[in-house]
CSV table of N, CA and C in Angstrom, one decimal:
chain,number,residue,atom,x,y,z
A,18,LEU,N,0.9,-1.2,0.0
A,18,LEU,CA,0.0,0.0,0.0
A,18,LEU,C,0.9,1.2,0.0
A,19,GLU,N,0.6,2.2,-0.8
A,19,GLU,CA,1.4,3.5,-0.8
A,19,GLU,C,0.6,4.6,-0.1
A,20,LEU,N,1.2,5.2,0.8
A,20,LEU,CA,0.7,6.4,1.5
A,20,LEU,C,1.1,7.6,0.7
A,21,LYS,N,0.2,8.4,0.2
A,21,LYS,CA,0.6,9.6,-0.6
A,21,LYS,C,-0.1,10.9,0.0
A,22,ARG,N,0.8,11.9,0.1
A,22,ARG,CA,0.3,13.2,0.5
A,22,ARG,C,-0.5,13.3,1.8
A,23,MET,N,0.0,12.8,2.8
A,23,MET,CA,-0.6,13.0,4.1
A,23,MET,C,-0.2,14.3,4.7
A,24,SER,N,-1.2,15.1,5.1
A,24,SER,CA,-0.9,16.4,5.6
A,24,SER,C,-2.0,16.8,6.6
A,25,VAL,N,-1.5,17.6,7.6
A,25,VAL,CA,-2.4,18.1,8.6
A,25,VAL,C,-2.2,19.6,8.5
A,26,SER,N,-3.3,20.4,8.5
A,26,SER,CA,-3.2,21.8,8.3
A,26,SER,C,-2.4,22.4,9.6
A,27,ARG,N,-1.8,23.5,9.3
A,27,ARG,CA,-0.9,24.2,10.3
A,27,ARG,C,-1.7,24.4,11.7
A,28,GLU,N,-2.9,24.9,11.5
A,28,GLU,CA,-3.6,25.2,12.8
A,28,GLU,C,-4.0,24.0,13.6
A,29,HIS,N,-3.9,22.8,13.0
A,29,HIS,CA,-4.2,21.6,13.8
A,29,HIS,C,-3.0,20.7,14.1
A,30,ARG,N,-1.8,21.2,13.8
A,30,ARG,CA,-0.6,20.4,14.1
A,30,ARG,C,-0.3,20.5,15.6
A,31,GLY,N,0.5,19.5,16.0
A,31,GLY,CA,0.9,19.4,17.4
A,31,GLY,C,-0.1,18.7,18.3
A,32,ARG,N,-1.2,18.1,17.8
A,32,ARG,CA,-2.2,17.5,18.6
A,32,ARG,C,-2.2,16.0,18.4
A,33,GLY,N,-1.2,15.5,17.7
A,33,GLY,CA,-1.1,14.0,17.5
A,33,GLY,C,-2.0,13.5,16.4
A,34,LEU,N,-2.5,14.4,15.6
A,34,LEU,CA,-3.4,13.9,14.5
A,34,LEU,C,-2.6,13.1,13.4
A,35,ALA,N,-1.4,13.6,13.1
A,35,ALA,CA,-0.6,12.9,12.1
A,35,ALA,C,-0.2,11.5,12.6
A,36,ARG,N,0.1,11.4,13.8
A,36,ARG,CA,0.4,10.0,14.4
A,36,ARG,C,-0.8,9.1,14.3
A,37,ALA,N,-2.0,9.7,14.7
A,37,ALA,CA,-3.2,8.9,14.6
A,37,ALA,C,-3.5,8.5,13.2
A,38,LEU,N,-3.4,9.4,12.3
A,38,LEU,CA,-3.6,9.1,10.9
A,38,LEU,C,-2.7,8.0,10.4
A,39,CYS,N,-1.5,8.1,10.7
A,39,CYS,CA,-0.5,7.1,10.3
A,39,CYS,C,-0.8,5.7,10.9
A,40,ARG,N,-1.1,5.7,12.2
A,40,ARG,CA,-1.5,4.4,12.8
A,40,ARG,C,-2.7,3.8,12.1
A,41,GLU,N,-3.7,4.7,11.8
A,41,GLU,CA,-4.9,4.2,11.1
A,41,GLU,C,-4.6,3.6,9.7
A,42,VAL,N,-3.7,4.3,9.0
A,42,VAL,CA,-3.3,3.7,7.7
A,42,VAL,C,-2.6,2.4,7.9
A,43,LEU,N,-1.7,2.2,8.8
A,43,LEU,CA,-1.1,1.0,9.1
A,43,LEU,C,-2.1,-0.1,9.5
A,44,SER,N,-3.0,0.3,10.3
A,44,SER,CA,-4.1,-0.7,10.7
A,44,SER,C,-4.9,-1.1,9.6
A,45,PHE,N,-5.3,-0.1,8.7
A,45,PHE,CA,-6.1,-0.4,7.5
A,45,PHE,C,-5.4,-1.4,6.6
A,46,ALA,N,-4.1,-1.1,6.4
A,46,ALA,CA,-3.3,-2.0,5.5
A,46,ALA,C,-3.2,-3.4,6.0
A,47,ARG,N,-2.9,-3.4,7.3
A,47,ARG,CA,-2.7,-4.7,8.0
A,47,ARG,C,-4.0,-5.6,7.9
A,48,ALA,N,-5.1,-4.9,8.2
A,48,ALA,CA,-6.4,-5.6,8.2
A,48,ALA,C,-6.8,-6.1,6.8
A,49,ARG,N,-6.3,-5.5,5.8
A,49,ARG,CA,-6.6,-5.9,4.4
A,49,ARG,C,-5.5,-6.8,3.8
A,50,GLY,N,-4.6,-7.2,4.6
A,50,GLY,CA,-3.6,-8.2,4.1
A,50,GLY,C,-2.4,-7.7,3.4
A,51,PHE,N,-2.2,-6.4,3.4
A,51,PHE,CA,-1.0,-5.8,2.8
A,51,PHE,C,0.2,-6.2,3.6
A,52,GLY,N,1.3,-6.4,2.9
A,52,GLY,CA,2.6,-6.8,3.6
A,52,GLY,C,3.4,-5.6,4.1
A,53,ALA,N,3.2,-4.4,3.4
A,53,ALA,CA,4.0,-3.3,3.8
A,53,ALA,C,3.2,-2.0,3.3
A,54,VAL,N,3.6,-0.9,3.9
A,54,VAL,CA,3.2,0.4,3.5
A,54,VAL,C,4.5,1.2,3.1
A,55,VAL,N,4.4,1.8,1.9
A,55,VAL,CA,5.6,2.6,1.4
A,55,VAL,C,5.1,4.0,1.2
A,56,LEU,N,6.1,4.9,1.3
A,56,LEU,CA,5.9,6.4,1.1
A,56,LEU,C,7.2,7.0,0.7
A,57,SER,N,7.1,8.3,0.3
A,57,SER,CA,8.2,9.1,0.0
A,57,SER,C,8.0,10.5,0.6
A,58,THR,N,9.1,11.1,1.0
A,58,THR,CA,9.0,12.5,1.5
A,58,THR,C,10.3,13.1,1.2
A,59,SER,N,10.3,14.5,1.2
A,59,SER,CA,11.5,15.2,0.8
A,59,SER,C,12.5,15.3,1.9
A,60,MET,N,13.7,15.6,1.6
A,60,MET,CA,14.8,15.8,2.6
A,60,MET,C,14.5,16.9,3.6
A,61,VAL,N,13.7,17.9,3.1
A,61,VAL,CA,13.4,19.0,4.0
A,61,VAL,C,12.3,18.8,5.0
A,62,GLN,N,11.6,17.7,4.8
A,62,GLN,CA,10.4,17.4,5.7
A,62,GLN,C,10.9,16.6,6.9
A,63,VAL,N,11.7,17.2,7.7
A,63,VAL,CA,12.3,16.6,8.8
A,63,VAL,C,11.3,16.1,9.8
A,64,ALA,N,10.3,16.9,10.1
A,64,ALA,CA,9.2,16.4,11.1
A,64,ALA,C,8.5,15.2,10.5
A,65,ALA,N,8.3,15.2,9.2
A,65,ALA,CA,7.6,14.0,8.6
A,65,ALA,C,8.5,12.8,8.7
A,66,GLN,N,9.8,12.9,8.5
A,66,GLN,CA,10.8,11.8,8.7
A,66,GLN,C,10.7,11.3,10.1
A,67,ARG,N,10.7,12.1,11.1
A,67,ARG,CA,10.7,11.7,12.5
A,67,ARG,C,9.4,11.0,12.8
A,68,LEU,N,8.3,11.5,12.2
A,68,LEU,CA,7.0,10.9,12.4
A,68,LEU,C,7.0,9.5,11.9
A,69,TYR,N,7.4,9.3,10.6
A,69,TYR,CA,7.4,8.0,10.0
A,69,TYR,C,8.3,7.0,10.7
A,70,GLU,N,9.5,7.5,11.0
A,70,GLU,CA,10.5,6.6,11.7
A,70,GLU,C,9.9,6.2,13.1
A,71,GLY,N,9.2,7.1,13.7
A,71,GLY,CA,8.6,6.8,15.0
A,71,GLY,C,7.5,5.8,14.9
A,72,GLN,N,6.9,5.6,13.7
A,72,GLN,CA,5.8,4.7,13.5
A,72,GLN,C,6.3,3.4,12.9
A,73,GLY,N,7.6,3.2,12.8
A,73,GLY,CA,8.1,1.9,12.4
A,73,GLY,C,8.6,1.9,11.0
A,74,PHE,N,8.5,3.0,10.3
A,74,PHE,CA,9.0,3.0,8.9
A,74,PHE,C,10.6,3.1,8.9
A,75,ARG,N,11.2,2.5,7.9
A,75,ARG,CA,12.6,2.7,7.8
A,75,ARG,C,13.0,3.2,6.4
A,76,ARG,N,14.0,4.0,6.3
A,76,ARG,CA,14.4,4.6,5.0
A,76,ARG,C,15.0,3.5,4.2
A,77,VAL,N,14.6,3.3,3.0
A,77,VAL,CA,15.0,2.2,2.1
A,77,VAL,C,15.7,2.7,0.9
A,78,GLY,N,15.8,4.0,0.7
A,78,GLY,CA,16.5,4.6,-0.4
A,78,GLY,C,16.2,6.1,-0.6
A,79,SER,N,16.8,6.6,-1.6
A,79,SER,CA,16.6,8.0,-2.0
A,79,SER,C,16.8,8.2,-3.5
A,80,SER,N,16.2,9.3,-4.0
A,80,SER,CA,16.3,9.6,-5.4
A,80,SER,C,16.3,11.1,-5.6
A,81,TYR,N,16.6,11.5,-6.7
A,81,TYR,CA,16.5,13.0,-7.1
A,81,TYR,C,15.2,13.1,-8.0
A,82,PRO,N,14.4,14.1,-7.8
A,82,PRO,CA,13.1,14.2,-8.5
A,82,PRO,C,13.3,14.7,-9.9
A,83,SER,N,14.5,15.3,-10.2
A,83,SER,CA,14.7,15.9,-11.5
A,83,SER,C,16.2,16.2,-11.7
A,84,LEU,N,16.6,16.7,-12.9
A,84,LEU,CA,17.9,17.1,-13.1
A,84,LEU,C,18.3,18.3,-12.2
A,85,LEU,N,17.3,19.2,-12.0
A,85,LEU,CA,17.5,20.4,-11.1
A,85,LEU,C,17.7,19.9,-9.7
A,86,GLY,N,16.9,18.9,-9.3
A,86,GLY,CA,17.0,18.3,-8.0
A,86,GLY,C,18.4,17.7,-7.8
A,87,THR,N,18.9,17.1,-8.8
A,87,THR,CA,20.3,16.5,-8.7
A,87,THR,C,21.3,17.6,-8.6
A,88,LEU,N,21.2,18.7,-9.4
A,88,LEU,CA,22.1,19.8,-9.3
A,88,LEU,C,22.1,20.5,-7.9
A,89,LEU,N,20.9,20.6,-7.3
A,89,LEU,CA,20.7,21.2,-6.0
A,89,LEU,C,20.9,20.2,-4.9
A,90,ASN,N,21.2,19.0,-5.2
A,90,ASN,CA,21.3,17.9,-4.2
A,90,ASN,C,20.0,17.8,-3.3
A,91,PHE,N,18.9,17.9,-4.0
A,91,PHE,CA,17.6,17.9,-3.3
A,91,PHE,C,17.1,16.4,-3.5
A,92,GLN,N,17.0,15.7,-2.4
A,92,GLN,CA,16.6,14.3,-2.5
A,92,GLN,C,15.2,14.0,-2.0
A,93,ILE,N,14.7,13.0,-2.5
A,93,ILE,CA,13.4,12.4,-2.0
A,93,ILE,C,13.8,11.1,-1.3
A,94,PHE,N,13.4,10.9,0.0
A,94,PHE,CA,13.6,9.8,0.7
A,94,PHE,C,12.5,8.8,0.6
A,95,HIS,N,12.8,7.5,0.5
A,95,HIS,CA,11.8,6.5,0.3
A,95,HIS,C,11.8,5.6,1.6
A,96,TYR,N,10.6,5.4,2.1
A,96,TYR,CA,10.4,4.7,3.4
A,96,TYR,C,9.5,3.5,3.2
A,97,ARG,N,9.6,2.5,4.1
A,97,ARG,CA,8.8,1.3,4.0
A,97,ARG,C,8.6,0.8,5.5
A,98,CYS,N,7.4,0.4,5.7
A,98,CYS,CA,7.0,-0.2,7.0
A,98,CYS,C,6.5,-1.6,6.7
A,99,ASP,N,7.2,-2.6,7.1
A,99,ASP,CA,6.8,-4.0,6.9
A,99,ASP,C,5.7,-4.3,8.0
A,100,LEU,N,4.6,-4.9,7.6
A,100,LEU,CA,3.5,-5.2,8.5
A,100,LEU,C,3.5,-6.5,9.1
A,101,GLY,N,4.2,-7.5,8.5
A,101,GLY,CA,4.2,-8.8,9.0
A,101,GLY,C,2.8,-9.5,8.8
A,102,ASP,N,2.5,-10.5,9.6
A,102,ASP,CA,1.2,-11.2,9.4
A,102,ASP,C,0.2,-10.7,10.4
A,103,GLY,N,0.5,-9.7,11.2
A,103,GLY,CA,-0.5,-9.1,12.1
A,103,GLY,C,-0.6,-9.9,13.4
A,104,THR,N,0.2,-10.9,13.6
A,104,THR,CA,0.1,-11.6,14.9
A,104,THR,C,1.2,-11.2,15.9
């Protein structure tokens, strides 16, 4: 399962909503038999990286989004959370 574009508006941040949403996605995926959840985030999204790593995701790679990204050394980090069999 791929998690794309999860966002919490600025006025609602700091309340644990992103953690709750992330837990819900993992629960949803696990209940439906998915083996893993994958996502990507940019190198500047440090809070997102901490959130995902705190939820059990691990960084599995990185890439550059474009030639300009390569020239600017702007990377996209790829994450994966293995779900196991749910037991």
